[in-house]
mmCIF file with all atom_site columns, C-alpha atoms and ligand atoms in Angstrom:
data_model
loop_
_atom_site.group_PDB
_atom_site.id
_atom_site.type_symbol
_atom_site.label_atom_id
_atom_site.label_alt_id
_atom_site.label_comp_id
_atom_site.label_asym_id
_atom_site.label_entity_id
_atom_site.label_seq_id
_atom_site.pdbx_PDB_ins_code
_atom_site.Cartn_x
_atom_site.Cartn_y
_atom_site.Cartn_z
_atom_site.occupancy
_atom_site.B_iso_or_equiv
_atom_site.pdbx_formal_charge
_atom_site.auth_seq_id
_atom_site.auth_comp_id
_atom_site.auth_asym_id
_atom_site.auth_atom_id
_atom_site.pdbx_PDB_model_num
ATOM   1   C  CA  . UNK A 1 1   ? -6.144  21.556  -9.726  1.00 0.00 ? 1   UNK A CA  1
ATOM   2   C  CA  . UNK A 1 2   ? -9.826  21.648  -8.675  1.00 0.00 ? 2   UNK A CA  1
ATOM   3   C  CA  . UNK A 1 3   ? -11.365 21.607  -5.183  1.00 0.00 ? 3   UNK A CA  1
ATOM   4   C  CA  . UNK A 1 4   ? -12.192 17.892  -5.317  1.00 0.00 ? 4   UNK A CA  1
ATOM   5   C  CA  . UNK A 1 5   ? -8.678  16.802  -6.240  1.00 0.00 ? 5   UNK A CA  1
ATOM   6   C  CA  . UNK A 1 6   ? -7.167  19.232  -3.710  1.00 0.00 ? 6   UNK A CA  1
ATOM   7   C  CA  . UNK A 1 7   ? -9.344  17.827  -0.914  1.00 0.00 ? 7   UNK A CA  1
ATOM   8   C  CA  . UNK A 1 8   ? -8.256  14.287  -1.889  1.00 0.00 ? 8   UNK A CA  1
ATOM   9   C  CA  . UNK A 1 9   ? -4.577  15.190  -1.750  1.00 0.00 ? 9   UNK A CA  1
ATOM   10  C  CA  . UNK A 1 10  ? -4.954  17.025  1.584   1.00 0.00 ? 10  UNK A CA  1
ATOM   11  C  CA  . UNK A 1 11  ? -6.767  13.984  3.035   1.00 0.00 ? 11  UNK A CA  1
ATOM   12  C  CA  . UNK A 1 12  ? -4.085  11.668  1.583   1.00 0.00 ? 12  UNK A CA  1
ATOM   13  C  CA  . UNK A 1 13  ? -1.256  13.670  3.187   1.00 0.00 ? 13  UNK A CA  1
ATOM   14  C  CA  . UNK A 1 14  ? -3.162  13.762  6.483   1.00 0.00 ? 14  UNK A CA  1
ATOM   15  C  CA  . UNK A 1 15  ? -3.694  9.969   6.504   1.00 0.00 ? 15  UNK A CA  1
ATOM   16  C  CA  . UNK A 1 16  ? -0.036  9.358   5.608   1.00 0.00 ? 16  UNK A CA  1
ATOM   17  C  CA  . UNK A 1 17  ? 1.127   11.730  8.352   1.00 0.00 ? 17  UNK A CA  1
ATOM   18  C  CA  . UNK A 1 18  ? -0.976  9.925   10.966  1.00 0.00 ? 18  UNK A CA  1
ATOM   19  C  CA  . UNK A 1 19  ? -0.048  6.504   9.490   1.00 0.00 ? 19  UNK A CA  1
ATOM   20  C  CA  . UNK A 1 20  ? 3.674   7.306   9.603   1.00 0.00 ? 20  UNK A CA  1
ATOM   21  C  CA  . UNK A 1 21  ? 3.278   8.575   13.159  1.00 0.00 ? 21  UNK A CA  1
ATOM   22  C  CA  . UNK A 1 22  ? 1.693   5.254   14.063  1.00 0.00 ? 22  UNK A CA  1
ATOM   23  C  CA  . UNK A 1 23  ? 4.538   3.418   12.279  1.00 0.00 ? 23  UNK A CA  1
ATOM   24  C  CA  . UNK A 1 24  ? 7.147   5.363   14.257  1.00 0.00 ? 24  UNK A CA  1
ATOM   25  C  CA  . UNK A 1 25  ? 5.233   4.680   17.478  1.00 0.00 ? 25  UNK A CA  1
ATOM   26  C  CA  . UNK A 1 26  ? 5.160   0.937   16.677  1.00 0.00 ? 26  UNK A CA  1
ATOM   27  C  CA  . UNK A 1 27  ? 8.880   0.966   15.980  1.00 0.00 ? 27  UNK A CA  1
ATOM   28  C  CA  . UNK A 1 28  ? 9.719   2.797   19.213  1.00 0.00 ? 28  UNK A CA  1
ATOM   29  C  CA  . UNK A 1 29  ? 7.354   0.681   21.305  1.00 0.00 ? 29  UNK A CA  1
ATOM   30  C  CA  . UNK A 1 30  ? 8.557   -2.505  19.550  1.00 0.00 ? 30  UNK A CA  1
ATOM   31  C  CA  . UNK A 1 31  ? 4.931   -3.541  19.411  1.00 0.00 ? 31  UNK A CA  1
ATOM   32  C  CA  . UNK A 1 32  ? 3.627   -4.246  15.899  1.00 0.00 ? 32  UNK A CA  1
ATOM   33  C  CA  . UNK A 1 33  ? 0.130   -5.289  16.930  1.00 0.00 ? 33  UNK A CA  1
ATOM   34  C  CA  . UNK A 1 34  ? -1.390  -2.339  15.090  1.00 0.00 ? 34  UNK A CA  1
ATOM   35  C  CA  . UNK A 1 35  ? 0.529   -3.024  11.829  1.00 0.00 ? 35  UNK A CA  1
ATOM   36  C  CA  . UNK A 1 36  ? -2.645  -3.953  9.866   1.00 0.00 ? 36  UNK A CA  1
ATOM   37  C  CA  . UNK A 1 37  ? -4.318  -0.688  10.974  1.00 0.00 ? 37  UNK A CA  1
ATOM   38  C  CA  . UNK A 1 38  ? -1.159  1.238   10.035  1.00 0.00 ? 38  UNK A CA  1
ATOM   39  C  CA  . UNK A 1 39  ? -0.959  -0.576  6.662   1.00 0.00 ? 39  UNK A CA  1
ATOM   40  C  CA  . UNK A 1 40  ? -4.571  0.165   5.730   1.00 0.00 ? 40  UNK A CA  1
ATOM   41  C  CA  . UNK A 1 41  ? -4.473  3.772   6.945   1.00 0.00 ? 41  UNK A CA  1
ATOM   42  C  CA  . UNK A 1 42  ? -1.461  4.363   4.673   1.00 0.00 ? 42  UNK A CA  1
ATOM   43  C  CA  . UNK A 1 43  ? -2.760  2.321   1.725   1.00 0.00 ? 43  UNK A CA  1
ATOM   44  C  CA  . UNK A 1 44  ? -6.560  2.703   1.700   1.00 0.00 ? 44  UNK A CA  1
ATOM   45  C  CA  . UNK A 1 45  ? -6.194  6.246   3.102   1.00 0.00 ? 45  UNK A CA  1
ATOM   46  C  CA  . UNK A 1 46  ? -2.928  7.717   1.809   1.00 0.00 ? 46  UNK A CA  1
ATOM   47  C  CA  . UNK A 1 47  ? -2.396  5.854   -1.454  1.00 0.00 ? 47  UNK A CA  1
ATOM   48  C  CA  . UNK A 1 48  ? -5.986  5.520   -2.679  1.00 0.00 ? 48  UNK A CA  1
ATOM   49  C  CA  . UNK A 1 49  ? -6.937  9.136   -1.861  1.00 0.00 ? 49  UNK A CA  1
ATOM   50  C  CA  . UNK A 1 50  ? -3.849  10.292  -3.792  1.00 0.00 ? 50  UNK A CA  1
ATOM   51  C  CA  . UNK A 1 51  ? -4.990  8.110   -6.702  1.00 0.00 ? 51  UNK A CA  1
ATOM   52  C  CA  . UNK A 1 52  ? -8.495  9.596   -6.582  1.00 0.00 ? 52  UNK A CA  1
ATOM   53  C  CA  . UNK A 1 53  ? -7.036  13.124  -6.359  1.00 0.00 ? 53  UNK A CA  1
ATOM   54  C  CA  . UNK A 1 54  ? -4.908  12.514  -9.442  1.00 0.00 ? 54  UNK A CA  1
ATOM   55  C  CA  . UNK A 1 55  ? -7.872  11.189  -11.391 1.00 0.00 ? 55  UNK A CA  1
ATOM   56  C  CA  . UNK A 1 56  ? -10.102 14.157  -10.458 1.00 0.00 ? 56  UNK A CA  1
ATOM   57  C  CA  . UNK A 1 57  ? -7.326  16.595  -11.342 1.00 0.00 ? 57  UNK A CA  1
ATOM   58  C  CA  . UNK A 1 58  ? -7.235  15.062  -14.826 1.00 0.00 ? 58  UNK A CA  1
ATOM   59  C  CA  . UNK A 1 59  ? -10.984 14.619  -15.198 1.00 0.00 ? 59  UNK A CA  1
ATOM   60  C  CA  . UNK A 1 60  ? -11.792 18.239  -14.368 1.00 0.00 ? 60  UNK A CA  1
ATOM   61  C  CA  . UNK A 1 61  ? -15.319 19.188  -13.361 1.00 0.00 ? 61  UNK A CA  1
ATOM   62  C  CA  . UNK A 1 62  ? -17.169 16.720  -15.607 1.00 0.00 ? 62  UNK A CA  1
ATOM   63  C  CA  . UNK A 1 63  ? -17.689 14.165  -12.810 1.00 0.00 ? 63  UNK A CA  1
ATOM   64  C  CA  . UNK A 1 64  ? -18.493 16.601  -10.041 1.00 0.00 ? 64  UNK A CA  1
ATOM   65  C  CA  . UNK A 1 65  ? -21.593 15.268  -8.218  1.00 0.00 ? 65  UNK A CA  1
ATOM   66  C  CA  . UNK A 1 66  ? -20.821 11.531  -8.245  1.00 0.00 ? 66  UNK A CA  1
ATOM   67  C  CA  . UNK A 1 67  ? -17.177 12.364  -7.592  1.00 0.00 ? 67  UNK A CA  1
ATOM   68  C  CA  . UNK A 1 68  ? -18.024 14.264  -4.395  1.00 0.00 ? 68  UNK A CA  1
ATOM   69  C  CA  . UNK A 1 69  ? -20.173 11.352  -3.168  1.00 0.00 ? 69  UNK A CA  1
ATOM   70  C  CA  . UNK A 1 70  ? -17.368 8.911   -4.027  1.00 0.00 ? 70  UNK A CA  1
ATOM   71  C  CA  . UNK A 1 71  ? -14.733 10.937  -2.148  1.00 0.00 ? 71  UNK A CA  1
ATOM   72  C  CA  . UNK A 1 72  ? -16.957 11.425  0.931   1.00 0.00 ? 72  UNK A CA  1
ATOM   73  C  CA  . UNK A 1 73  ? -17.625 7.678   0.950   1.00 0.00 ? 73  UNK A CA  1
ATOM   74  C  CA  . UNK A 1 74  ? -13.890 6.929   0.611   1.00 0.00 ? 74  UNK A CA  1
ATOM   75  C  CA  . UNK A 1 75  ? -13.028 9.206   3.549   1.00 0.00 ? 75  UNK A CA  1
ATOM   76  C  CA  . UNK A 1 76  ? -15.783 7.696   5.711   1.00 0.00 ? 76  UNK A CA  1
ATOM   77  C  CA  . UNK A 1 77  ? -14.323 4.284   4.792   1.00 0.00 ? 77  UNK A CA  1
ATOM   78  C  CA  . UNK A 1 78  ? -10.825 5.261   5.922   1.00 0.00 ? 78  UNK A CA  1
ATOM   79  C  CA  . UNK A 1 79  ? -11.903 6.829   9.223   1.00 0.00 ? 79  UNK A CA  1
ATOM   80  C  CA  . UNK A 1 80  ? -13.928 3.739   10.111  1.00 0.00 ? 80  UNK A CA  1
ATOM   81  C  CA  . UNK A 1 81  ? -11.764 0.976   8.573   1.00 0.00 ? 81  UNK A CA  1
ATOM   82  C  CA  . UNK A 1 82  ? -8.414  1.913   10.159  1.00 0.00 ? 82  UNK A CA  1
ATOM   83  C  CA  . UNK A 1 83  ? -9.728  2.346   13.738  1.00 0.00 ? 83  UNK A CA  1
ATOM   84  C  CA  . UNK A 1 84  ? -12.003 -0.658  13.114  1.00 0.00 ? 84  UNK A CA  1
ATOM   85  C  CA  . UNK A 1 85  ? -9.000  -2.852  12.260  1.00 0.00 ? 85  UNK A CA  1
ATOM   86  C  CA  . UNK A 1 86  ? -7.178  -1.497  15.344  1.00 0.00 ? 86  UNK A CA  1
ATOM   87  C  CA  . UNK A 1 87  ? -10.129 -2.537  17.526  1.00 0.00 ? 87  UNK A CA  1
ATOM   88  C  CA  . UNK A 1 88  ? -10.460 -5.915  15.763  1.00 0.00 ? 88  UNK A CA  1
ATOM   89  C  CA  . UNK A 1 89  ? -6.802  -6.905  16.189  1.00 0.00 ? 89  UNK A CA  1
ATOM   90  C  CA  . UNK A 1 90  ? -7.056  -6.025  19.883  1.00 0.00 ? 90  UNK A CA  1
ATOM   91  C  CA  . UNK A 1 91  ? -10.084 -8.266  20.282  1.00 0.00 ? 91  UNK A CA  1
ATOM   92  C  CA  . UNK A 1 92  ? -12.493 -5.399  20.890  1.00 0.00 ? 92  UNK A CA  1
ATOM   93  C  CA  . UNK A 1 93  ? -15.046 -6.211  18.218  1.00 0.00 ? 93  UNK A CA  1
ATOM   94  C  CA  . UNK A 1 94  ? -15.219 -6.303  14.452  1.00 0.00 ? 94  UNK A CA  1
ATOM   95  C  CA  . UNK A 1 95  ? -18.300 -4.127  13.872  1.00 0.00 ? 95  UNK A CA  1
ATOM   96  C  CA  . UNK A 1 96  ? -16.468 -0.930  12.929  1.00 0.00 ? 96  UNK A CA  1
ATOM   97  C  CA  . UNK A 1 97  ? -14.059 -2.833  10.657  1.00 0.00 ? 97  UNK A CA  1
ATOM   98  C  CA  . UNK A 1 98  ? -17.029 -4.366  8.838   1.00 0.00 ? 98  UNK A CA  1
ATOM   99  C  CA  . UNK A 1 99  ? -18.670 -0.946  8.375   1.00 0.00 ? 99  UNK A CA  1
ATOM   100 C  CA  . UNK A 1 100 ? -15.343 0.475   7.140   1.00 0.00 ? 100 UNK A CA  1
ATOM   101 C  CA  . UNK A 1 101 ? -14.825 -2.441  4.731   1.00 0.00 ? 101 UNK A CA  1
ATOM   102 C  CA  . UNK A 1 102 ? -18.258 -1.945  3.179   1.00 0.00 ? 102 UNK A CA  1
ATOM   103 C  CA  . UNK A 1 103 ? -17.732 1.826   2.865   1.00 0.00 ? 103 UNK A CA  1
ATOM   104 C  CA  . UNK A 1 104 ? -14.310 1.272   1.264   1.00 0.00 ? 104 UNK A CA  1
ATOM   105 C  CA  . UNK A 1 105 ? -15.820 -1.234  -1.165  1.00 0.00 ? 105 UNK A CA  1
ATOM   106 C  CA  . UNK A 1 106 ? -18.731 1.103   -1.954  1.00 0.00 ? 106 UNK A CA  1
ATOM   107 C  CA  . UNK A 1 107 ? -16.327 3.971   -2.647  1.00 0.00 ? 107 UNK A CA  1
ATOM   108 C  CA  . UNK A 1 108 ? -14.368 1.768   -5.058  1.00 0.00 ? 108 UNK A CA  1
ATOM   109 C  CA  . UNK A 1 109 ? -17.544 0.720   -6.896  1.00 0.00 ? 109 UNK A CA  1
ATOM   110 C  CA  . UNK A 1 110 ? -18.483 4.414   -7.146  1.00 0.00 ? 110 UNK A CA  1
ATOM   111 C  CA  . UNK A 1 111 ? -15.002 5.176   -8.481  1.00 0.00 ? 111 UNK A CA  1
ATOM   112 C  CA  . UNK A 1 112 ? -15.428 2.432   -11.069 1.00 0.00 ? 112 UNK A CA  1
ATOM   113 C  CA  . UNK A 1 113 ? -18.742 4.022   -12.056 1.00 0.00 ? 113 UNK A CA  1
ATOM   114 C  CA  . UNK A 1 114 ? -17.193 7.493   -12.258 1.00 0.00 ? 114 UNK A CA  1
ATOM   115 C  CA  . UNK A 1 115 ? -14.311 6.292   -14.431 1.00 0.00 ? 115 UNK A CA  1
ATOM   116 C  CA  . UNK A 1 116 ? -16.449 4.056   -16.658 1.00 0.00 ? 116 UNK A CA  1
ATOM   117 C  CA  . UNK A 1 117 ? -19.114 6.705   -17.272 1.00 0.00 ? 117 UNK A CA  1
ATOM   118 C  CA  . UNK A 1 118 ? -16.725 9.607   -17.809 1.00 0.00 ? 118 UNK A CA  1
ATOM   119 C  CA  . UNK A 1 119 ? -18.445 11.354  -20.721 1.00 0.00 ? 119 UNK A CA  1
ATOM   120 C  CA  . UNK A 1 120 ? -15.320 12.611  -22.485 1.00 0.00 ? 120 UNK A CA  1
ATOM   121 C  CA  . UNK A 1 121 ? -11.712 11.481  -22.635 1.00 0.00 ? 121 UNK A CA  1
ATOM   122 C  CA  . UNK A 1 122 ? -9.597  12.549  -19.680 1.00 0.00 ? 122 UNK A CA  1
ATOM   123 C  CA  . UNK A 1 123 ? -7.196  15.300  -20.668 1.00 0.00 ? 123 UNK A CA  1
ATOM   124 C  CA  . UNK A 1 124 ? -4.149  16.579  -18.807 1.00 0.00 ? 124 UNK A CA  1
HETATM 125 C  C1  . HEM B 2 .   ? 7.474   6.902   8.966   1.00 0.00 ? 1   HEM B C1  1
HETATM 126 C  C2  . HEM B 2 .   ? 7.137   5.947   8.117   1.00 0.00 ? 1   HEM B C2  1
HETATM 127 C  C3  . HEM B 2 .   ? 6.804   4.537   8.503   1.00 0.00 ? 1   HEM B C3  1
HETATM 128 C  C4  . HEM B 2 .   ? 7.200   3.776   9.567   1.00 0.00 ? 1   HEM B C4  1
HETATM 129 C  C5  . HEM B 2 .   ? 8.117   4.173   10.727  1.00 0.00 ? 1   HEM B C5  1
HETATM 130 C  C6  . HEM B 2 .   ? 6.599   2.457   9.427   1.00 0.00 ? 1   HEM B C6  1
HETATM 131 C  C7  . HEM B 2 .   ? 6.738   1.413   10.324  1.00 0.00 ? 1   HEM B C7  1
HETATM 132 C  C8  . HEM B 2 .   ? 6.167   0.164   10.191  1.00 0.00 ? 1   HEM B C8  1
HETATM 133 C  C9  . HEM B 2 .   ? 6.275   -0.933  11.129  1.00 0.00 ? 1   HEM B C9  1
HETATM 134 C  C10 . HEM B 2 .   ? 7.079   -0.878  12.444  1.00 0.00 ? 1   HEM B C10 1
HETATM 135 C  C11 . HEM B 2 .   ? 5.587   -1.971  10.646  1.00 0.00 ? 1   HEM B C11 1
HETATM 136 C  C12 . HEM B 2 .   ? 5.399   -3.363  11.276  1.00 0.00 ? 1   HEM B C12 1
HETATM 137 C  C13 . HEM B 2 .   ? 6.331   -4.324  10.575  1.00 0.00 ? 1   HEM B C13 1
HETATM 138 C  C14 . HEM B 2 .   ? 6.074   -5.769  10.948  1.00 0.00 ? 1   HEM B C14 1
HETATM 139 O  O1  . HEM B 2 .   ? 5.317   -6.056  11.894  1.00 0.00 ? 1   HEM B O1  1
HETATM 140 O  O2  . HEM B 2 .   ? 6.647   -6.648  10.270  1.00 0.00 ? 1   HEM B O2  1
HETATM 141 C  C15 . HEM B 2 .   ? 4.999   -1.564  9.385   1.00 0.00 ? 1   HEM B C15 1
HETATM 142 C  C16 . HEM B 2 .   ? 4.217   -2.361  8.567   1.00 0.00 ? 1   HEM B C16 1
HETATM 143 C  C17 . HEM B 2 .   ? 3.673   -1.947  7.365   1.00 0.00 ? 1   HEM B C17 1
HETATM 144 N  N1  . HEM B 2 .   ? 3.782   -0.707  6.804   1.00 0.00 ? 1   HEM B N1  1
HETATM 145 FE FE1 . HEM B 2 .   ? 4.780   0.861   7.561   1.00 0.00 ? 1   HEM B FE1 1
HETATM 146 N  N2  . HEM B 2 .   ? 5.856   2.450   8.274   1.00 0.00 ? 1   HEM B N2  1
HETATM 147 C  C18 . HEM B 2 .   ? 5.942   3.687   7.684   1.00 0.00 ? 1   HEM B C18 1
HETATM 148 C  C19 . HEM B 2 .   ? 5.334   4.107   6.524   1.00 0.00 ? 1   HEM B C19 1
HETATM 149 C  C20 . HEM B 2 .   ? 4.542   3.315   5.715   1.00 0.00 ? 1   HEM B C20 1
HETATM 150 C  C21 . HEM B 2 .   ? 3.894   3.750   4.489   1.00 0.00 ? 1   HEM B C21 1
HETATM 151 C  C22 . HEM B 2 .   ? 4.008   5.169   3.916   1.00 0.00 ? 1   HEM B C22 1
HETATM 152 C  C23 . HEM B 2 .   ? 3.217   2.677   3.985   1.00 0.00 ? 1   HEM B C23 1
HETATM 153 C  C24 . HEM B 2 .   ? 2.393   2.553   2.749   1.00 0.00 ? 1   HEM B C24 1
HETATM 154 C  C25 . HEM B 2 .   ? 2.183   3.512   1.872   1.00 0.00 ? 1   HEM B C25 1
HETATM 155 C  C26 . HEM B 2 .   ? 3.452   1.567   4.900   1.00 0.00 ? 1   HEM B C26 1
HETATM 156 C  C27 . HEM B 2 .   ? 2.943   0.308   4.732   1.00 0.00 ? 1   HEM B C27 1
HETATM 157 C  C28 . HEM B 2 .   ? 3.094   -0.722  5.604   1.00 0.00 ? 1   HEM B C28 1
HETATM 158 C  C29 . HEM B 2 .   ? 2.521   -2.046  5.391   1.00 0.00 ? 1   HEM B C29 1
HETATM 159 C  C30 . HEM B 2 .   ? 1.703   -2.505  4.190   1.00 0.00 ? 1   HEM B C30 1
HETATM 160 C  C31 . HEM B 2 .   ? 2.880   -2.811  6.504   1.00 0.00 ? 1   HEM B C31 1
HETATM 161 C  C32 . HEM B 2 .   ? 2.488   -4.268  6.796   1.00 0.00 ? 1   HEM B C32 1
HETATM 162 C  C33 . HEM B 2 .   ? 3.589   -5.154  6.290   1.00 0.00 ? 1   HEM B C33 1
HETATM 163 C  C34 . HEM B 2 .   ? 3.314   -6.606  6.659   1.00 0.00 ? 1   HEM B C34 1
HETATM 164 O  O3  . HEM B 2 .   ? 2.442   -6.887  7.482   1.00 0.00 ? 1   HEM B O3  1
HETATM 165 O  O4  . HEM B 2 .   ? 4.029   -7.454  6.107   1.00 0.00 ? 1   HEM B O4  1
HETATM 166 N  N3  . HEM B 2 .   ? 4.235   1.990   5.938   1.00 0.00 ? 1   HEM B N3  1
HETATM 167 N  N4  . HEM B 2 .   ? 5.380   -0.264  9.135   1.00 0.00 ? 1   HEM B N4  1
HETATM 168 C  C1  . HEM B 2 .   ? -12.400 -3.259  1.923   1.00 0.00 ? 2   HEM B C1  1
HETATM 169 C  C2  . HEM B 2 .   ? -11.130 -2.999  2.065   1.00 0.00 ? 2   HEM B C2  1
HETATM 170 C  C3  . HEM B 2 .   ? -10.107 -3.937  2.676   1.00 0.00 ? 2   HEM B C3  1
HETATM 171 C  C4  . HEM B 2 .   ? -10.272 -4.894  3.636   1.00 0.00 ? 2   HEM B C4  1
HETATM 172 C  C5  . HEM B 2 .   ? -11.531 -5.293  4.374   1.00 0.00 ? 2   HEM B C5  1
HETATM 173 C  C6  . HEM B 2 .   ? -8.968  -5.509  3.841   1.00 0.00 ? 2   HEM B C6  1
HETATM 174 C  C7  . HEM B 2 .   ? -8.719  -6.544  4.726   1.00 0.00 ? 2   HEM B C7  1
HETATM 175 C  C8  . HEM B 2 .   ? -7.479  -7.115  4.948   1.00 0.00 ? 2   HEM B C8  1
HETATM 176 C  C9  . HEM B 2 .   ? -7.229  -8.210  5.859   1.00 0.00 ? 2   HEM B C9  1
HETATM 177 C  C10 . HEM B 2 .   ? -8.274  -8.925  6.705   1.00 0.00 ? 2   HEM B C10 1
HETATM 178 C  C11 . HEM B 2 .   ? -5.895  -8.458  5.823   1.00 0.00 ? 2   HEM B C11 1
HETATM 179 C  C12 . HEM B 2 .   ? -5.114  -9.509  6.628   1.00 0.00 ? 2   HEM B C12 1
HETATM 180 C  C13 . HEM B 2 .   ? -4.565  -8.822  7.856   1.00 0.00 ? 2   HEM B C13 1
HETATM 181 C  C14 . HEM B 2 .   ? -3.741  -9.745  8.733   1.00 0.00 ? 2   HEM B C14 1
HETATM 182 O  O1  . HEM B 2 .   ? -3.425  -10.860 8.328   1.00 0.00 ? 2   HEM B O1  1
HETATM 183 O  O2  . HEM B 2 .   ? -3.407  -9.310  9.861   1.00 0.00 ? 2   HEM B O2  1
HETATM 184 C  C15 . HEM B 2 .   ? -5.298  -7.529  4.884   1.00 0.00 ? 2   HEM B C15 1
HETATM 185 C  C16 . HEM B 2 .   ? -3.969  -7.440  4.595   1.00 0.00 ? 2   HEM B C16 1
HETATM 186 C  C17 . HEM B 2 .   ? -3.403  -6.536  3.739   1.00 0.00 ? 2   HEM B C17 1
HETATM 187 N  N1  . HEM B 2 .   ? -4.075  -5.603  2.972   1.00 0.00 ? 2   HEM B N1  1
HETATM 188 FE FE1 . HEM B 2 .   ? -6.045  -5.234  3.052   1.00 0.00 ? 2   HEM B FE1 1
HETATM 189 N  N2  . HEM B 2 .   ? -8.063  -4.917  3.027   1.00 0.00 ? 2   HEM B N2  1
HETATM 190 C  C18 . HEM B 2 .   ? -8.716  -3.959  2.285   1.00 0.00 ? 2   HEM B C18 1
HETATM 191 C  C19 . HEM B 2 .   ? -8.187  -3.136  1.332   1.00 0.00 ? 2   HEM B C19 1
HETATM 192 C  C20 . HEM B 2 .   ? -6.848  -3.083  1.004   1.00 0.00 ? 2   HEM B C20 1
HETATM 193 C  C21 . HEM B 2 .   ? -6.284  -2.210  -0.008  1.00 0.00 ? 2   HEM B C21 1
HETATM 194 C  C22 . HEM B 2 .   ? -7.130  -1.272  -0.888  1.00 0.00 ? 2   HEM B C22 1
HETATM 195 C  C23 . HEM B 2 .   ? -4.955  -2.392  0.011   1.00 0.00 ? 2   HEM B C23 1
HETATM 196 C  C24 . HEM B 2 .   ? -3.878  -1.732  -0.815  1.00 0.00 ? 2   HEM B C24 1
HETATM 197 C  C25 . HEM B 2 .   ? -4.037  -0.598  -1.485  1.00 0.00 ? 2   HEM B C25 1
HETATM 198 C  C26 . HEM B 2 .   ? -4.660  -3.393  1.033   1.00 0.00 ? 2   HEM B C26 1
HETATM 199 C  C27 . HEM B 2 .   ? -3.425  -3.848  1.366   1.00 0.00 ? 2   HEM B C27 1
HETATM 200 C  C28 . HEM B 2 .   ? -3.166  -4.867  2.259   1.00 0.00 ? 2   HEM B C28 1
HETATM 201 C  C29 . HEM B 2 .   ? -1.824  -5.330  2.590   1.00 0.00 ? 2   HEM B C29 1
HETATM 202 C  C30 . HEM B 2 .   ? -0.518  -4.776  2.021   1.00 0.00 ? 2   HEM B C30 1
HETATM 203 C  C31 . HEM B 2 .   ? -1.982  -6.371  3.505   1.00 0.00 ? 2   HEM B C31 1
HETATM 204 C  C32 . HEM B 2 .   ? -0.856  -7.192  4.172   1.00 0.00 ? 2   HEM B C32 1
HETATM 205 C  C33 . HEM B 2 .   ? -0.331  -6.385  5.344   1.00 0.00 ? 2   HEM B C33 1
HETATM 206 C  C34 . HEM B 2 .   ? -0.899  -6.763  6.650   1.00 0.00 ? 2   HEM B C34 1
HETATM 207 O  O3  . HEM B 2 .   ? -1.016  -7.960  6.953   1.00 0.00 ? 2   HEM B O3  1
HETATM 208 O  O4  . HEM B 2 .   ? -1.252  -5.855  7.444   1.00 0.00 ? 2   HEM B O4  1
HETATM 209 N  N3  . HEM B 2 .   ? -5.843  -3.780  1.610   1.00 0.00 ? 2   HEM B N3  1
HETATM 210 N  N4  . HEM B 2 .   ? -6.296  -6.722  4.377   1.00 0.00 ? 2   HEM B N4  1
#
């Protein structure tokens, strides 16, 4: 495991912990208004960061610089998209959700670039 993959997995577990907490809160409160924020925190945050962490664990240090930029961008996307969706579904503006969407999209394009330009085959 390298530092980049470890940071992805820590972030993933953190997002899933908060996302599950929100899910439990919604269940107890019987108010599912924030379900889209919960869904995207768990999926764009928890699931995608785990995916990135797995890739970087396999890829090793060959993708370091672009990989760090990609992971920073992905985390900025999560911390703006999930609260942005929460604000949007409560009618408090869509600006943050739009910023988060663009950051999430940018991080995925960067990931595509990282994977497609990987200089050598990924080895376990
Ligand atoms: C402690 C764990 C969790 C609890 C208590 C929980 C609870 C909930 C609740 C109450 C809803 C709203 C359901 C509705 O309005 O129909 C919901 C929706 C959702 N949850 Fe969770 N959840 C948990 C974990 C997760 C995880 C780990 C993921 C994904 C990795 C996830 C993905 C989703 C998705 C995608 C929806 C939206 C479903 C839809 O709109 O049809 N949840 N969850
Ligand atoms: C740029 C990133 C993304 C944006 C802007 C976005 C936006 C949206 C929107 C507007 C909805 C409809 C919500 C509603 O009807 O209340 C939705 C639903 C959903 N999205 Fe995303 N999405 C993004 C990324 C993703 C990703 C990467 C995943 C999975 C890994 C995902 C999984 C889902 C699921 C499961 C639903 C249905 C659950 C729900 O209604 O809350 N989304 N998304």
